[in-house]
Amino acid sequence: MKKFLTLVHLLICLVAYGQKPLVVSSASIFADMSKRIGGDHIEVQSIVPIGGDPHKYEATPDDARLLAGASLILINGLTFEGWINEVIDTSGTKARVVLITEGIEAIKSAEHQNAVDPHAWMDAENGLIYLKNIKDALVTMDPGHAQDYEKNYFVYKEELTELHQYIQRRMAEIPPAQRILITSHDAFSYFGNKYGLKINAMMGVSTDADAQTGDMERVIEALTKQKVPAIFIESTINPKMLMQIAHDHNVIIGGSLYADSVGEPGTEGESYLGMMRHNADVIAGALSRQVKTGISLSTGINWSMYAILIAALLLSWVLLILKLKK
Ligand SMILES: [Zn+2]
């Protein structure tokens, strides 16, 4: 009965909104994933536009109209798009709402207790779960094109698996003492957990509260204590505070990272795969640099240890010679 109703709903939407079923996702990253799997069989729209901040987004009557015409709605959940349930209710849509993080183990924010971290796609292995959930949702919505969805999913899955291994290789290039990622907001914990980087962010897992003086002090402390070679701004967040810290503490901005949105068409980060690859390249490039002392931190420790040993050895020889002369 449920399947029958889904098919009836799909037919109504097809008649009302043209030939292809409309898939609406909350954010551009999931829209890109859907386009890759759905190919020419579906129409895809994202509520939050490219470059927008999904944490702070305010839904409009146009969004409600878009959702009303949807055959399928894809959301991240885990508090990412807290505003979406209200606009879904307002729209009166009959479309199935699918949680594409289903099956992913959510982690808590490293800096902010009691907060769930929504940025699960930043771990490419979690990305594989997103792809499977989206593929399954498309097959249920439109079983007539199941074979094509399966085929596209298979190719996409292979590419993402390769990218996961590429990210692992790039992160291994960074000297272990310099594997610390300082960014605008706490969007990289899944990335850090999977690829072995310590994370320190100015803001929490959401951007809806402004950074406080305490947050700035914490970031500065991490920066001075660990002598990191670079800090990073994000494509959807005002970089002012991090630029100020970089200037005051004579550290470079390693580049701009993609976290909550894909990049504009034509940029390196225009797709989910592109943004993940771009992030890995920018992070590995900037954090592999030698720190400002001219020698890397780990090498610095080794040299000072050698210097102390040689000095102690020389001193003991001098003392021995003086004693023999007596
Ligand atoms: Zn975020």
mmCIF file of C-alpha atoms in Angstrom, residues 37-193:
data_model
loop_
_atom_site.group_PDB
_atom_site.id
_atom_site.type_symbol
_atom_site.label_atom_id
_atom_site.label_comp_id
_atom_site.label_asym_id
_atom_site.label_seq_id
_atom_site.Cartn_x
_atom_site.Cartn_y
_atom_site.Cartn_z
ATOM 1 C CA ILE A 37 23.435 9.136 -8.974
ATOM 2 C CA GLY A 38 20.175 10.324 -10.561
ATOM 3 C CA GLY A 39 21.752 11.523 -13.810
ATOM 4 C CA ASP A 40 19.271 12.639 -16.464
ATOM 5 C CA HIS A 41 16.321 10.889 -14.846
ATOM 6 C CA ILE A 42 15.778 13.470 -12.107
ATOM 7 C CA GLU A 43 15.600 17.209 -11.542
ATOM 8 C CA VAL A 44 17.609 18.323 -8.484
ATOM 9 C CA GLN A 45 17.302 21.517 -6.438
ATOM 10 C CA SER A 46 19.046 22.600 -3.255
ATOM 11 C CA ILE A 47 17.234 24.857 -0.779
ATOM 12 C CA VAL A 48 20.409 26.558 0.498
ATOM 13 C CA PRO A 49 22.232 27.972 -2.535
ATOM 14 C CA ILE A 50 25.922 27.356 -3.258
ATOM 15 C CA GLY A 51 28.027 29.456 -0.876
ATOM 16 C CA GLY A 52 25.145 29.854 1.603
ATOM 17 C CA ASP A 53 25.440 28.869 5.256
ATOM 18 C CA PRO A 54 22.950 26.047 6.025
ATOM 19 C CA HIS A 55 23.299 26.588 9.818
ATOM 20 C CA LYS A 56 21.962 30.142 9.587
ATOM 21 C CA TYR A 57 19.598 29.801 6.624
ATOM 22 C CA GLU A 58 16.141 31.356 6.800
ATOM 23 C CA ALA A 59 13.574 29.526 4.689
ATOM 24 C CA THR A 60 11.324 31.525 2.325
ATOM 25 C CA PRO A 61 7.802 30.964 0.880
ATOM 26 C CA ASP A 62 9.568 29.970 -2.389
ATOM 27 C CA ASP A 63 11.245 27.104 -0.510
ATOM 28 C CA ALA A 64 7.853 25.894 0.721
ATOM 29 C CA ARG A 65 6.554 25.984 -2.885
ATOM 30 C CA LEU A 66 9.622 24.046 -4.060
ATOM 31 C CA LEU A 67 9.088 21.376 -1.391
ATOM 32 C CA ALA A 68 5.389 21.136 -2.259
ATOM 33 C CA GLY A 69 6.347 20.044 -5.776
ATOM 34 C CA ALA A 70 9.047 17.602 -4.699
ATOM 35 C CA SER A 71 8.905 13.846 -5.212
ATOM 36 C CA LEU A 72 11.692 13.256 -2.696
ATOM 37 C CA ILE A 73 13.307 15.380 0.048
ATOM 38 C CA LEU A 74 16.846 14.625 1.283
ATOM 39 C CA ILE A 75 18.076 15.987 4.598
ATOM 40 C CA ASN A 76 21.260 15.572 6.655
ATOM 41 C CA GLY A 77 19.711 15.828 10.139
ATOM 42 C CA LEU A 78 22.060 15.771 13.183
ATOM 43 C CA THR A 79 21.011 19.410 13.811
ATOM 44 C CA PHE A 80 22.531 20.597 10.503
ATOM 45 C CA GLU A 81 19.395 22.204 9.056
ATOM 46 C CA GLY A 82 17.275 22.788 12.177
ATOM 47 C CA TRP A 83 14.917 25.090 10.243
ATOM 48 C CA ILE A 84 13.816 22.503 7.692
ATOM 49 C CA ASN A 85 11.073 20.623 9.543
ATOM 50 C CA GLU A 86 9.021 23.784 9.887
ATOM 51 C CA VAL A 87 9.179 24.623 6.177
ATOM 52 C CA ILE A 88 8.405 20.993 5.249
ATOM 53 C CA ASP A 89 5.281 21.178 7.467
ATOM 54 C CA THR A 90 4.264 24.542 6.010
ATOM 55 C CA SER A 91 4.662 23.269 2.441
ATOM 56 C CA GLY A 92 2.128 20.476 2.923
ATOM 57 C CA THR A 93 4.338 18.261 0.736
ATOM 58 C CA LYS A 94 3.502 14.581 0.379
ATOM 59 C CA ALA A 95 7.074 13.706 -0.646
ATOM 60 C CA ARG A 96 9.056 11.160 1.315
ATOM 61 C CA VAL A 97 11.657 12.792 3.592
ATOM 62 C CA VAL A 98 14.851 10.731 3.771
ATOM 63 C CA LEU A 99 17.565 11.154 6.393
ATOM 64 C CA ILE A 100 20.726 10.516 4.385
ATOM 65 C CA THR A 101 22.955 10.146 7.472
ATOM 66 C CA GLU A 102 21.020 7.011 8.505
ATOM 67 C CA GLY A 103 23.569 4.391 9.649
ATOM 68 C CA ILE A 104 26.354 6.898 10.389
ATOM 69 C CA GLU A 105 27.714 7.061 13.897
ATOM 70 C CA ALA A 106 27.454 10.719 14.921
ATOM 71 C CA ILE A 107 30.287 12.194 16.937
ATOM 72 C CA LYS A 108 30.151 14.924 19.545
ATOM 73 C CA SER A 109 31.873 18.225 19.032
ATOM 74 C CA ALA A 110 35.429 18.204 20.385
ATOM 75 C CA GLU A 111 35.146 21.709 21.842
ATOM 76 C CA HIS A 112 31.464 21.927 22.760
ATOM 77 C CA GLN A 113 29.953 19.244 24.975
ATOM 78 C CA ASN A 114 26.320 18.179 24.390
ATOM 79 C CA ALA A 115 26.488 19.225 20.746
ATOM 80 C CA VAL A 116 26.177 16.642 17.952
ATOM 81 C CA ASP A 117 28.410 17.255 14.977
ATOM 82 C CA PRO A 118 26.451 17.264 11.692
ATOM 83 C CA HIS A 119 29.451 17.379 9.293
ATOM 84 C CA ALA A 120 29.595 13.610 8.743
ATOM 85 C CA TRP A 121 30.287 13.930 4.976
ATOM 86 C CA MET A 122 33.787 15.249 5.728
ATOM 87 C CA ASP A 123 34.874 11.627 6.292
ATOM 88 C CA ALA A 124 34.838 10.054 2.810
ATOM 89 C CA GLU A 125 33.919 6.646 4.236
ATOM 90 C CA ASN A 126 30.789 8.245 5.710
ATOM 91 C CA GLY A 127 30.296 9.786 2.281
ATOM 92 C CA LEU A 128 29.860 6.236 0.961
ATOM 93 C CA ILE A 129 26.892 5.796 3.361
ATOM 94 C CA TYR A 130 25.355 9.058 2.075
ATOM 95 C CA LEU A 131 25.659 7.753 -1.497
ATOM 96 C CA LYS A 132 24.007 4.431 -0.642
ATOM 97 C CA ASN A 133 21.135 6.127 1.217
ATOM 98 C CA ILE A 134 20.541 8.499 -1.706
ATOM 99 C CA LYS A 135 20.698 5.654 -4.256
ATOM 100 C CA ASP A 136 18.216 3.565 -2.217
ATOM 101 C CA ALA A 137 15.864 6.561 -1.929
ATOM 102 C CA LEU A 138 15.978 7.133 -5.716
ATOM 103 C CA VAL A 139 15.330 3.446 -6.439
ATOM 104 C CA THR A 140 12.299 3.455 -4.090
ATOM 105 C CA MET A 141 10.979 6.677 -5.647
ATOM 106 C CA ASP A 142 11.514 5.629 -9.264
ATOM 107 C CA PRO A 143 11.995 1.824 -9.568
ATOM 108 C CA GLY A 144 11.722 2.032 -13.367
ATOM 109 C CA HIS A 145 15.255 3.487 -13.552
ATOM 110 C CA ALA A 146 16.726 1.352 -10.761
ATOM 111 C CA GLN A 147 19.376 -0.162 -13.043
ATOM 112 C CA ASP A 148 20.739 3.238 -14.044
ATOM 113 C CA TYR A 149 20.788 4.469 -10.449
ATOM 114 C CA GLU A 150 22.684 1.326 -9.401
ATOM 115 C CA LYS A 151 25.167 1.763 -12.240
ATOM 116 C CA ASN A 152 25.838 5.447 -11.482
ATOM 117 C CA TYR A 153 26.132 4.648 -7.778
ATOM 118 C CA PHE A 154 28.711 1.928 -8.458
ATOM 119 C CA VAL A 155 30.978 4.248 -10.498
ATOM 120 C CA TYR A 156 30.597 7.089 -7.975
ATOM 121 C CA LYS A 157 31.355 4.754 -5.054
ATOM 122 C CA GLU A 158 34.594 3.635 -6.729
ATOM 123 C CA GLU A 159 35.675 7.258 -7.257
ATOM 124 C CA LEU A 160 34.947 8.166 -3.638
ATOM 125 C CA THR A 161 36.830 5.111 -2.343
ATOM 126 C CA GLU A 162 39.856 6.147 -4.420
ATOM 127 C CA LEU A 163 39.556 9.695 -3.087
ATOM 128 C CA HIS A 164 39.486 8.386 0.494
ATOM 129 C CA GLN A 165 42.808 6.629 -0.131
ATOM 130 C CA TYR A 166 44.201 9.771 -1.781
ATOM 131 C CA ILE A 167 43.294 11.854 1.309
ATOM 132 C CA GLN A 168 45.023 9.278 3.533
ATOM 133 C CA ARG A 169 48.195 9.515 1.419
ATOM 134 C CA ARG A 170 48.177 13.333 1.436
ATOM 135 C CA MET A 171 47.704 13.561 5.223
ATOM 136 C CA ALA A 172 50.603 11.118 5.736
ATOM 137 C CA GLU A 173 52.880 13.713 4.058
ATOM 138 C CA ILE A 174 52.387 16.167 6.967
ATOM 139 C CA PRO A 175 55.017 15.893 9.739
ATOM 140 C CA PRO A 176 53.153 14.311 12.723
ATOM 141 C CA ALA A 177 53.807 17.299 15.046
ATOM 142 C CA GLN A 178 52.154 19.640 12.517
ATOM 143 C CA ARG A 179 48.928 17.661 12.039
ATOM 144 C CA ILE A 180 46.704 20.317 13.587
ATOM 145 C CA LEU A 181 43.885 22.009 11.723
ATOM 146 C CA ILE A 182 42.776 25.453 12.900
ATOM 147 C CA THR A 183 39.625 26.628 11.081
ATOM 148 C CA SER A 184 36.669 29.008 11.329
ATOM 149 C CA HIS A 185 34.058 26.554 12.607
ATOM 150 C CA ASP A 186 34.073 23.056 14.009
ATOM 151 C CA ALA A 187 33.278 21.255 10.734
ATOM 152 C CA PHE A 188 36.352 19.051 10.493
ATOM 153 C CA SER A 189 36.078 16.628 13.432
ATOM 154 C CA TYR A 190 34.986 13.705 11.217
ATOM 155 C CA PHE A 191 37.842 14.578 8.861
ATOM 156 C CA GLY A 192 40.318 14.845 11.757
ATOM 157 C CA ASN A 193 39.170 11.586 13.355
#
